[in-house]
Amino acid sequence: QELATPGAFARNPSRVWEFYHYRREVMLSKHPNPAHIAIAECEKRLSKQGRSVVVITQNIDELHRKAGTKRLLEIHGSLFKTRCTNCGNVAANYKSPICPALAGKGAPDPETEDASIPVEELPQCEEDGCNGLLRPHVVWFGEALDPDILTEVEKELDICDLCLVVGTSSVVYPAAMFAPQVSARGVPVAEFNMEATPATDRFRFHFPGPCGTTLPPALARHETEIIS
């Protein structure tokens, strides 16, 4: 919470960019786990049946996208998008390093000394003549979620006929209210998590254990499914 705030970025953009750059570099080398893959494969299979799967995620790692999920609502943004603090342009960015000055910078240890990179050497907007300072396109503490994405989320919650809650603590709002809201209108909700959460009692099903183990068999094709 000391790093992921607008105030922290205003005070020390170099330090915040080091933190996010390290996370970007780590995630570029990671791959989706069996749960990510199972969700993407289920979406693909059900789409052939005229049914839809929508993933609403708080994750910013893009592993769902890597796994092949098409209908994805990233409510907390993405490590691999930037937003200009000057013109507001949002753009995908997979550069490694994101800028020369950040090469090899950033570490998981909070005691690591800041590199104190000058603002003009941090990631800059490439829109014509802008050159504004870029920031990670993620939702920080004290910031509101994108209202357009929230509108899409609400639309999906209103029409879904099954809801899976996968690997989440169910304590971060407003996302923590999504599944209970669906459950309240009688729609079955299944929670897949290592342990029970404050919302478990409000759901019809709970599958304990690692999601990479519990989710693939749950989403595997059922013998009654007809695929044209």
GROMACS .gro file of N, CA, C and O in nm, residues 28-136:
model
  436
   28LEU      N    1   0.651  -1.210  -1.744
   28LEU     CA    2   0.682  -1.243  -1.884
   28LEU      C    3   0.738  -1.385  -1.897
   28LEU      O    4   0.729  -1.446  -2.002
   29SER      N    5   0.793  -1.437  -1.786
   29SER     CA    6   0.853  -1.572  -1.791
   29SER      C    7   0.758  -1.679  -1.737
   29SER      O    8   0.792  -1.796  -1.732
   30LYS      N    9   0.638  -1.638  -1.693
   30LYS     CA   10   0.546  -1.735  -1.632
   30LYS      C   11   0.440  -1.782  -1.732
   30LYS      O   12   0.410  -1.714  -1.830
   31HIS      N   13   0.384  -1.898  -1.701
   31HIS     CA   14   0.284  -1.958  -1.790
   31HIS      C   15   0.156  -1.989  -1.714
   31HIS      O   16   0.159  -2.009  -1.593
   32PRO      N   17   0.043  -1.993  -1.785
   32PRO     CA   18  -0.084  -2.025  -1.719
   32PRO      C   19  -0.078  -2.162  -1.652
   32PRO      O   20  -0.009  -2.252  -1.700
   33ASN      N   21  -0.150  -2.177  -1.542
   33ASN     CA   22  -0.156  -2.308  -1.476
   33ASN      C   23  -0.276  -2.386  -1.530
   33ASN      O   24  -0.353  -2.335  -1.613
   34PRO      N   25  -0.294  -2.512  -1.486
   34PRO     CA   26  -0.404  -2.593  -1.541
   34PRO      C   27  -0.543  -2.531  -1.524
   34PRO      O   28  -0.633  -2.556  -1.604
   35ALA      N   29  -0.561  -2.449  -1.420
   35ALA     CA   30  -0.692  -2.384  -1.399
   35ALA      C   31  -0.717  -2.279  -1.508
   35ALA      O   32  -0.828  -2.272  -1.563
   36HIS      N   33  -0.616  -2.198  -1.538
   36HIS     CA   34  -0.631  -2.098  -1.647
   36HIS      C   35  -0.666  -2.169  -1.778
   36HIS      O   36  -0.755  -2.126  -1.852
   37ILE      N   37  -0.594  -2.277  -1.806
   37ILE     CA   38  -0.614  -2.351  -1.931
   37ILE      C   39  -0.755  -2.411  -1.936
   37ILE      O   40  -0.823  -2.405  -2.038
   38ALA      N   41  -0.798  -2.469  -1.824
   38ALA     CA   42  -0.931  -2.532  -1.818
   38ALA      C   43  -1.041  -2.431  -1.847
   38ALA      O   44  -1.138  -2.460  -1.917
   39ILE      N   45  -1.027  -2.310  -1.793
   39ILE     CA   46  -1.127  -2.205  -1.815
   39ILE      C   47  -1.131  -2.166  -1.963
   39ILE      O   48  -1.238  -2.155  -2.023
   40ALA      N   49  -1.013  -2.147  -2.022
   40ALA     CA   50  -1.006  -2.108  -2.163
   40ALA      C   51  -1.064  -2.217  -2.253
   40ALA      O   52  -1.137  -2.188  -2.349
   41GLU      N   53  -1.033  -2.342  -2.222
   41GLU     CA   54  -1.083  -2.454  -2.303
   41GLU      C   55  -1.234  -2.469  -2.288
   41GLU      O   56  -1.305  -2.501  -2.384
   42CYS      N   57  -1.284  -2.445  -2.168
   42CYS     CA   58  -1.428  -2.451  -2.143
   42CYS      C   59  -1.500  -2.342  -2.223
   42CYS      O   60  -1.605  -2.367  -2.284
   43GLU      N   61  -1.442  -2.221  -2.224
   43GLU     CA   62  -1.501  -2.111  -2.301
   43GLU      C   63  -1.510  -2.148  -2.449
   43GLU      O   64  -1.613  -2.128  -2.514
   44LYS      N   65  -1.402  -2.204  -2.501
   44LYS     CA   66  -1.396  -2.240  -2.642
   44LYS      C   67  -1.500  -2.348  -2.675
   44LYS      O   68  -1.572  -2.341  -2.776
   45ARG      N   69  -1.510  -2.448  -2.587
   45ARG     CA   70  -1.604  -2.559  -2.610
   45ARG      C   71  -1.749  -2.512  -2.601
   45ARG      O   72  -1.831  -2.545  -2.685
   46LEU      N   73  -1.781  -2.432  -2.499
   46LEU     CA   74  -1.920  -2.388  -2.481
   46LEU      C   75  -1.963  -2.289  -2.588
   46LEU      O   76  -2.081  -2.282  -2.623
   47SER      N   77  -1.866  -2.214  -2.643
   47SER     CA   78  -1.902  -2.118  -2.749
   47SER      C   79  -1.956  -2.190  -2.872
   47SER      O   80  -2.041  -2.140  -2.944
   48LYS      N   81  -1.907  -2.315  -2.893
   48LYS     CA   82  -1.955  -2.395  -3.006
   48LYS      C   83  -2.098  -2.445  -2.981
   48LYS      O   84  -2.165  -2.491  -3.073
   49GLN      N   85  -2.143  -2.434  -2.857
   49GLN     CA   86  -2.278  -2.476  -2.821
   49GLN      C   87  -2.371  -2.355  -2.809
   49GLN      O   88  -2.484  -2.367  -2.761
   50GLY      N   89  -2.320  -2.239  -2.850
   50GLY     CA   90  -2.401  -2.118  -2.840
   50GLY      C   91  -2.411  -2.064  -2.699
   50GLY      O   92  -2.500  -1.986  -2.667
   51ARG      N   93  -2.317  -2.107  -2.612
   51ARG     CA   94  -2.317  -2.059  -2.474
   51ARG      C   95  -2.192  -1.973  -2.453
   51ARG      O   96  -2.096  -1.983  -2.529
   52SER      N   97  -2.194  -1.890  -2.352
   52SER     CA   98  -2.078  -1.803  -2.334
   52SER      C   99  -2.021  -1.814  -2.193
   52SER      O  100  -2.093  -1.837  -2.095
   53VAL      N  101  -1.890  -1.798  -2.186
   53VAL     CA  102  -1.817  -1.792  -2.060
   53VAL      C  103  -1.748  -1.657  -2.055
   53VAL      O  104  -1.683  -1.617  -2.152
   54VAL      N  105  -1.764  -1.587  -1.946
   54VAL     CA  106  -1.698  -1.457  -1.929
   54VAL      C  107  -1.613  -1.463  -1.803
   54VAL      O  108  -1.661  -1.507  -1.698
   55VAL      N  109  -1.488  -1.423  -1.813
   55VAL     CA  110  -1.399  -1.421  -1.697
   55VAL      C  111  -1.388  -1.278  -1.645
   55VAL      O  112  -1.347  -1.187  -1.718
   56ILE      N  113  -1.427  -1.259  -1.520
   56ILE     CA  114  -1.412  -1.130  -1.453
   56ILE      C  115  -1.297  -1.148  -1.354
   56ILE      O  116  -1.306  -1.232  -1.265
   57THR      N  117  -1.189  -1.075  -1.372
   57THR     CA  118  -1.072  -1.101  -1.287
   57THR      C  119  -1.017  -0.975  -1.221
   57THR      O  120  -1.021  -0.866  -1.277
   58GLN      N  121  -0.966  -0.995  -1.099
   58GLN     CA  122  -0.892  -0.890  -1.029
   58GLN      C  123  -0.742  -0.901  -1.061
   58GLN      O  124  -0.665  -0.814  -1.024
   59ASN      N  125  -0.703  -1.012  -1.124
   59ASN     CA  126  -0.561  -1.033  -1.154
   59ASN      C  127  -0.512  -0.934  -1.260
   59ASN      O  128  -0.587  -0.898  -1.350
   60ILE      N  129  -0.387  -0.896  -1.249
   60ILE     CA  130  -0.329  -0.803  -1.347
   60ILE      C  131  -0.217  -0.870  -1.426
   60ILE      O  132  -0.143  -0.805  -1.498
   61ASP      N  133  -0.206  -1.004  -1.413
   61ASP     CA  134  -0.091  -1.075  -1.471
   61ASP      C  135  -0.111  -1.121  -1.616
   61ASP      O  136  -0.018  -1.171  -1.678
   62GLU      N  137  -0.234  -1.110  -1.669
   62GLU     CA  138  -0.268  -1.150  -1.806
   62GLU      C  139  -0.252  -1.299  -1.833
   62GLU      O  140  -0.249  -1.342  -1.948
   63LEU      N  141  -0.246  -1.382  -1.729
   63LEU     CA  142  -0.233  -1.526  -1.752
   63LEU      C  143  -0.360  -1.585  -1.815
   63LEU      O  144  -0.352  -1.681  -1.892
   64HIS      N  145  -0.475  -1.527  -1.786
   64HIS     CA  146  -0.598  -1.573  -1.853
   64HIS      C  147  -0.588  -1.548  -2.004
   64HIS      O  148  -0.625  -1.632  -2.086
   65ARG      N  149  -0.537  -1.432  -2.039
   65ARG     CA  150  -0.521  -1.397  -2.182
   65ARG      C  151  -0.421  -1.492  -2.248
   65ARG      O  152  -0.443  -1.540  -2.359
   66LYS      N  153  -0.311  -1.519  -2.177
   66LYS     CA  154  -0.210  -1.614  -2.229
   66LYS      C  155  -0.268  -1.753  -2.250
   66LYS      O  156  -0.229  -1.825  -2.341
   67ALA      N  157  -0.362  -1.791  -2.164
   67ALA     CA  158  -0.422  -1.924  -2.172
   67ALA      C  159  -0.520  -1.935  -2.289
   67ALA      O  160  -0.555  -2.045  -2.330
   68GLY      N  161  -0.563  -1.819  -2.340
   68GLY     CA  162  -0.653  -1.821  -2.455
   68GLY      C  163  -0.794  -1.771  -2.428
   68GLY      O  164  -0.880  -1.775  -2.515
   69THR      N  165  -0.820  -1.722  -2.306
   69THR     CA  166  -0.952  -1.667  -2.275
   69THR      C  167  -0.978  -1.545  -2.363
   69THR      O  168  -0.893  -1.458  -2.376
   70LYS      N  169  -1.096  -1.543  -2.423
   70LYS     CA  170  -1.131  -1.433  -2.515
   70LYS      C  171  -1.215  -1.325  -2.446
   70LYS      O  172  -1.191  -1.207  -2.463
   71ARG      N  173  -1.317  -1.368  -2.372
   71ARG     CA  174  -1.406  -1.271  -2.308
   71ARG      C  175  -1.355  -1.247  -2.166
   71ARG      O  176  -1.384  -1.321  -2.073
   72LEU      N  177  -1.277  -1.140  -2.151
   72LEU     CA  178  -1.204  -1.114  -2.028
   72LEU      C  179  -1.229  -0.971  -1.981
   72LEU      O  180  -1.208  -0.876  -2.057
   73LEU      N  181  -1.274  -0.955  -1.858
   73LEU     CA  182  -1.294  -0.823  -1.800
   73LEU      C  183  -1.194  -0.807  -1.685
   73LEU      O  184  -1.209  -0.868  -1.579
   74GLU      N  185  -1.090  -0.727  -1.709
   74GLU     CA  186  -0.983  -0.708  -1.610
   74GLU      C  187  -1.017  -0.584  -1.527
   74GLU      O  188  -0.985  -0.472  -1.566
   75ILE      N  189  -1.079  -0.605  -1.410
   75ILE     CA  190  -1.130  -0.489  -1.337
   75ILE      C  191  -1.020  -0.409  -1.267
   75ILE      O  192  -1.041  -0.294  -1.232
   76HIS      N  193  -0.903  -0.470  -1.248
   76HIS     CA  194  -0.793  -0.397  -1.185
   76HIS      C  195  -0.684  -0.357  -1.285
   76HIS      O  196  -0.576  -0.314  -1.244
   77GLY      N  197  -0.713  -0.370  -1.414
   77GLY     CA  198  -0.615  -0.332  -1.515
   77GLY      C  199  -0.516  -0.443  -1.546
   77GLY      O  200  -0.543  -0.560  -1.519
   78SER      N  201  -0.400  -0.405  -1.602
   78SER     CA  202  -0.302  -0.503  -1.644
   78SER      C  203  -0.160  -0.449  -1.628
   78SER      O  204  -0.134  -0.332  -1.652
   79LEU      N  205  -0.070  -0.541  -1.589
   79LEU     CA  206   0.073  -0.506  -1.582
   79LEU      C  207   0.127  -0.468  -1.719
   79LEU      O  208   0.228  -0.398  -1.729
   80PHE      N  209   0.061  -0.517  -1.824
   80PHE     CA  210   0.113  -0.497  -1.960
   80PHE      C  211   0.035  -0.393  -2.039
   80PHE      O  212   0.026  -0.397  -2.161
   81LYS      N  213  -0.021  -0.296  -1.964
   81LYS     CA  214  -0.080  -0.178  -2.027
   81LYS      C  215  -0.026  -0.056  -1.953
   81LYS      O  216   0.002  -0.061  -1.832
   82THR      N  217  -0.011   0.051  -2.026
   82THR     CA  218   0.033   0.176  -1.966
   82THR      C  219  -0.073   0.284  -1.991
   82THR      O  220  -0.153   0.273  -2.084
   83ARG      N  221  -0.071   0.386  -1.906
   83ARG     CA  222  -0.162   0.500  -1.927
   83ARG      C  223  -0.081   0.628  -1.913
   83ARG      O  224  -0.001   0.641  -1.819
   84CYS      N  225  -0.100   0.719  -2.006
   84CYS     CA  226  -0.024   0.844  -2.003
   84CYS      C  227  -0.084   0.939  -1.899
   84CYS      O  228  -0.206   0.961  -1.898
   85THR      N  229   0.002   0.995  -1.814
   85THR     CA  230  -0.045   1.088  -1.712
   85THR      C  231  -0.075   1.225  -1.772
   85THR      O  232  -0.133   1.311  -1.707
   86ASN      N  233  -0.038   1.243  -1.899
   86ASN     CA  234  -0.061   1.371  -1.967
   86ASN      C  235  -0.185   1.364  -2.056
   86ASN      O  236  -0.282   1.437  -2.035
   87CYS      N  237  -0.185   1.272  -2.155
   87CYS     CA  238  -0.296   1.267  -2.252
   87CYS      C  239  -0.399   1.158  -2.220
   87CYS      O  240  -0.506   1.154  -2.280
   88GLY      N  241  -0.366   1.068  -2.126
   88GLY     CA  242  -0.461   0.965  -2.086
   88GLY      C  243  -0.466   0.843  -2.176
   88GLY      O  244  -0.543   0.750  -2.152
   89ASN      N  245  -0.383   0.838  -2.281
   89ASN     CA  246  -0.386   0.725  -2.373
   89ASN      C  247  -0.345   0.595  -2.303
   89ASN      O  248  -0.247   0.590  -2.230
   90VAL      N  249  -0.426   0.491  -2.325
   90VAL     CA  250  -0.396   0.357  -2.271
   90VAL      C  251  -0.344   0.271  -2.385
   90VAL      O  252  -0.403   0.267  -2.493
   91ALA      N  253  -0.231   0.202  -2.362
   91ALA     CA  254  -0.173   0.119  -2.468
   91ALA      C  255  -0.115  -0.009  -2.411
   91ALA      O  256  -0.066  -0.012  -2.298
   92ALA      N  257  -0.124  -0.117  -2.490
   92ALA     CA  258  -0.059  -0.243  -2.452
   92ALA      C  259   0.092  -0.223  -2.464
   92ALA      O  260   0.139  -0.153  -2.554
   93ASN      N  261   0.167  -0.284  -2.374
   93ASN     CA  262   0.312  -0.268  -2.376
   93ASN      C  263   0.379  -0.393  -2.318
   93ASN      O  264   0.367  -0.421  -2.199
   94TYR      N  265   0.447  -0.466  -2.406
   94TYR     CA  266   0.515  -0.590  -2.363
   94TYR      C  267   0.667  -0.578  -2.375
   94TYR      O  268   0.738  -0.678  -2.375
   95LYS      N  269   0.718  -0.454  -2.385
   95LYS     CA  270   0.862  -0.436  -2.400
   95LYS      C  271   0.937  -0.489  -2.277
   95LYS      O  272   0.890  -0.473  -2.165
   96SER      N  273   1.053  -0.547  -2.301
   96SER     CA  274   1.137  -0.595  -2.191
   96SER      C  275   1.282  -0.557  -2.218
   96SER      O  276   1.342  -0.610  -2.311
   97PRO      N  277   1.338  -0.462  -2.143
   97PRO     CA  278   1.274  -0.381  -2.039
   97PRO      C  279   1.179  -0.278  -2.102
   97PRO      O  280   1.190  -0.250  -2.222
   98ILE      N  281   1.093  -0.221  -2.021
   98ILE     CA  282   0.996  -0.126  -2.075
   98ILE      C  283   1.066   0.002  -2.121
   98ILE      O  284   1.019   0.071  -2.212
   99CYS      N  285   1.182   0.034  -2.061
   99CYS     CA  286   1.266   0.145  -2.108
   99CYS      C  287   1.410   0.114  -2.065
   99CYS      O  288   1.431   0.039  -1.969
  100PRO      N  289   1.510   0.166  -2.136
  100PRO     CA  290   1.650   0.131  -2.106
  100PRO      C  291   1.690   0.154  -1.960
  100PRO      O  292   1.761   0.073  -1.901
  101ALA      N  293   1.643   0.265  -1.902
  101ALA     CA  294   1.686   0.300  -1.765
  101ALA      C  295   1.639   0.198  -1.661
  101ALA      O  296   1.700   0.185  -1.554
  102LEU      N  297   1.533   0.123  -1.691
  102LEU     CA  298   1.481   0.026  -1.595
  102LEU      C  299   1.540  -0.114  -1.613
  102LEU      O  300   1.507  -0.205  -1.537
  103ALA      N  301   1.625  -0.132  -1.711
  103ALA     CA  302   1.686  -0.264  -1.735
  103ALA      C  303   1.756  -0.314  -1.609
  103ALA      O  304   1.840  -0.244  -1.551
  104GLY      N  305   1.716  -0.432  -1.563
  104GLY     CA  306   1.779  -0.491  -1.445
  104GLY      C  307   1.741  -0.428  -1.313
  104GLY      O  308   1.795  -0.465  -1.208
  105LYS      N  309   1.649  -0.334  -1.315
  105LYS     CA  310   1.610  -0.265  -1.191
  105LYS      C  311   1.487  -0.330  -1.129
  105LYS      O  312   1.410  -0.398  -1.195
  106GLY      N  313   1.469  -0.304  -1.001
  106GLY     CA  314   1.356  -0.359  -0.928
  106GLY      C  315   1.393  -0.491  -0.864
  106GLY      O  316   1.474  -0.567  -0.917
  107ALA      N  317   1.336  -0.517  -0.745
  107ALA     CA  318   1.364  -0.640  -0.672
  107ALA      C  319   1.251  -0.667  -0.574
  107ALA      O  320   1.178  -0.575  -0.538
  108PRO      N  321   1.236  -0.793  -0.530
  108PRO     CA  322   1.128  -0.823  -0.437
  108PRO      C  323   1.154  -0.773  -0.294
  108PRO      O  324   1.062  -0.760  -0.216
  109ASP      N  325   1.280  -0.745  -0.263
  109ASP     CA  326   1.315  -0.702  -0.128
  109ASP      C  327   1.279  -0.555  -0.107
  109ASP      O  328   1.331  -0.467  -0.176
  110PRO      N  329   1.190  -0.525  -0.009
  110PRO     CA  330   1.150  -0.385   0.013
  110PRO      C  331   1.264  -0.295   0.059
  110PRO      O  332   1.255  -0.172   0.051
  111GLU      N  333   1.373  -0.357   0.108
  111GLU     CA  334   1.487  -0.277   0.154
  111GLU      C  335   1.581  -0.237   0.040
  111GLU      O  336   1.679  -0.167   0.061
  112THR      N  337   1.553  -0.283  -0.081
  112THR     CA  338   1.639  -0.251  -0.196
  112THR      C  339   1.645  -0.099  -0.216
  112THR      O  340   1.544  -0.030  -0.208
  113GLU      N  341   1.764  -0.050  -0.241
  113GLU     CA  342   1.781   0.094  -0.258
  113GLU      C  343   1.721   0.140  -0.391
  113GLU      O  344   1.734   0.073  -0.494
  114ASP      N  345   1.650   0.252  -0.388
  114ASP     CA  346   1.589   0.306  -0.510
  114ASP      C  347   1.697   0.344  -0.611
  114ASP      O  348   1.805   0.389  -0.575
  115ALA      N  349   1.662   0.326  -0.739
  115ALA     CA  350   1.757   0.363  -0.845
  115ALA      C  351   1.753   0.513  -0.874
  115ALA      O  352   1.842   0.567  -0.938
  116SER      N  353   1.648   0.582  -0.825
  116SER     CA  354   1.633   0.727  -0.846
  116SER      C  355   1.652   0.767  -0.992
  116SER      O  356   1.732   0.856  -1.026
  117ILE      N  357   1.577   0.702  -1.079
  117ILE     CA  358   1.584   0.731  -1.223
  117ILE      C  359   1.513   0.864  -1.251
  117ILE      O  360   1.401   0.885  -1.205
  118PRO      N  361   1.577   0.956  -1.325
  118PRO     CA  362   1.511   1.083  -1.359
  118PRO      C  363   1.382   1.059  -1.436
  118PRO      O  364   1.373   0.964  -1.515
  119VAL      N  365   1.283   1.144  -1.413
  119VAL     CA  366   1.152   1.127  -1.476
  119VAL      C  367   1.161   1.116  -1.627
  119VAL      O  368   1.094   1.034  -1.690
  120GLU      N  369   1.250   1.195  -1.688
  120GLU     CA  370   1.260   1.194  -1.835
  120GLU      C  371   1.316   1.063  -1.890
  120GLU      O  372   1.305   1.037  -2.010
  121GLU      N  373   1.374   0.980  -1.802
  121GLU     CA  374   1.425   0.850  -1.847
  121GLU      C  375   1.327   0.735  -1.818
  121GLU      O  376   1.351   0.621  -1.856
  122LEU      N  377   1.218   0.765  -1.750
  122LEU     CA  378   1.114   0.665  -1.723
  122LEU      C  379   1.027   0.650  -1.847
  122LEU      O  380   1.037   0.729  -1.941
  123PRO      N  381   0.940   0.549  -1.854
  123PRO     CA  382   0.858   0.528  -1.975
  123PRO      C  383   0.780   0.653  -2.015
  123PRO      O  384   0.715   0.717  -1.932
  124GLN      N  385   0.791   0.687  -2.144
  124GLN     CA  386   0.728   0.809  -2.197
  124GLN      C  387   0.623   0.775  -2.301
  124GLN      O  388   0.636   0.677  -2.376
  125CYS      N  389   0.520   0.858  -2.310
  125CYS     CA  390   0.413   0.839  -2.408
  125CYS      C  391   0.467   0.856  -2.549
  125CYS      O  392   0.544   0.949  -2.576
  126GLU      N  393   0.424   0.766  -2.639
  126GLU     CA  394   0.471   0.772  -2.777
  126GLU      C  395   0.367   0.830  -2.872
  126GLU      O  396   0.386   0.828  -2.994
  127GLU      N  397   0.256   0.881  -2.816
  127GLU     CA  398   0.159   0.950  -2.902
  127GLU      C  399   0.225   1.076  -2.958
  127GLU      O  400   0.311   1.136  -2.892
  128ASP      N  401   0.184   1.116  -3.078
  128ASP     CA  402   0.247   1.230  -3.146
  128ASP      C  403   0.266   1.351  -3.056
  128ASP      O  404   0.170   1.410  -3.008
  129GLY      N  405   0.393   1.384  -3.032
  129GLY     CA  406   0.426   1.508  -2.961
  129GLY      C  407   0.389   1.512  -2.815
  129GLY      O  408   0.395   1.618  -2.753
  130CYS      N  409   0.349   1.401  -2.755
  130CYS     CA  410   0.304   1.403  -2.615
  130CYS      C  411   0.422   1.393  -2.518
  130CYS      O  412   0.448   1.485  -2.441
  131ASN      N  413   0.493   1.281  -2.523
  131ASN     CA  414   0.607   1.256  -2.433
  131ASN      C  415   0.574   1.264  -2.284
  131ASN      O  416   0.661   1.294  -2.202
  132GLY      N  417   0.446   1.245  -2.250
  132GLY     CA  418   0.408   1.249  -2.109
  132GLY      C  419   0.460   1.126  -2.035
  132GLY      O  420   0.494   1.025  -2.096
  133LEU      N  421   0.467   1.136  -1.903
  133LEU     CA  422   0.512   1.024  -1.820
  133LEU      C  423   0.404   0.916  -1.820
  133LEU      O  424   0.287   0.944  -1.794
  134LEU      N  425   0.444   0.793  -1.849
  134LEU     CA  426   0.350   0.681  -1.843
  134LEU      C  427   0.344   0.626  -1.701
  134LEU      O  428   0.441   0.633  -1.627
  135ARG      N  429   0.230   0.569  -1.666
  135ARG     CA  430   0.214   0.497  -1.540
  135ARG      C  431   0.157   0.359  -1.572
  135ARG      O  432   0.098   0.339  -1.679
  136PRO      N  433   0.172   0.263  -1.482
  136PRO     CA  434   0.108   0.133  -1.505
  136PRO      C  435  -0.044   0.152  -1.510
  136PRO      O  436  -0.100   0.228  -1.430
   0.00000   0.00000   0.00000
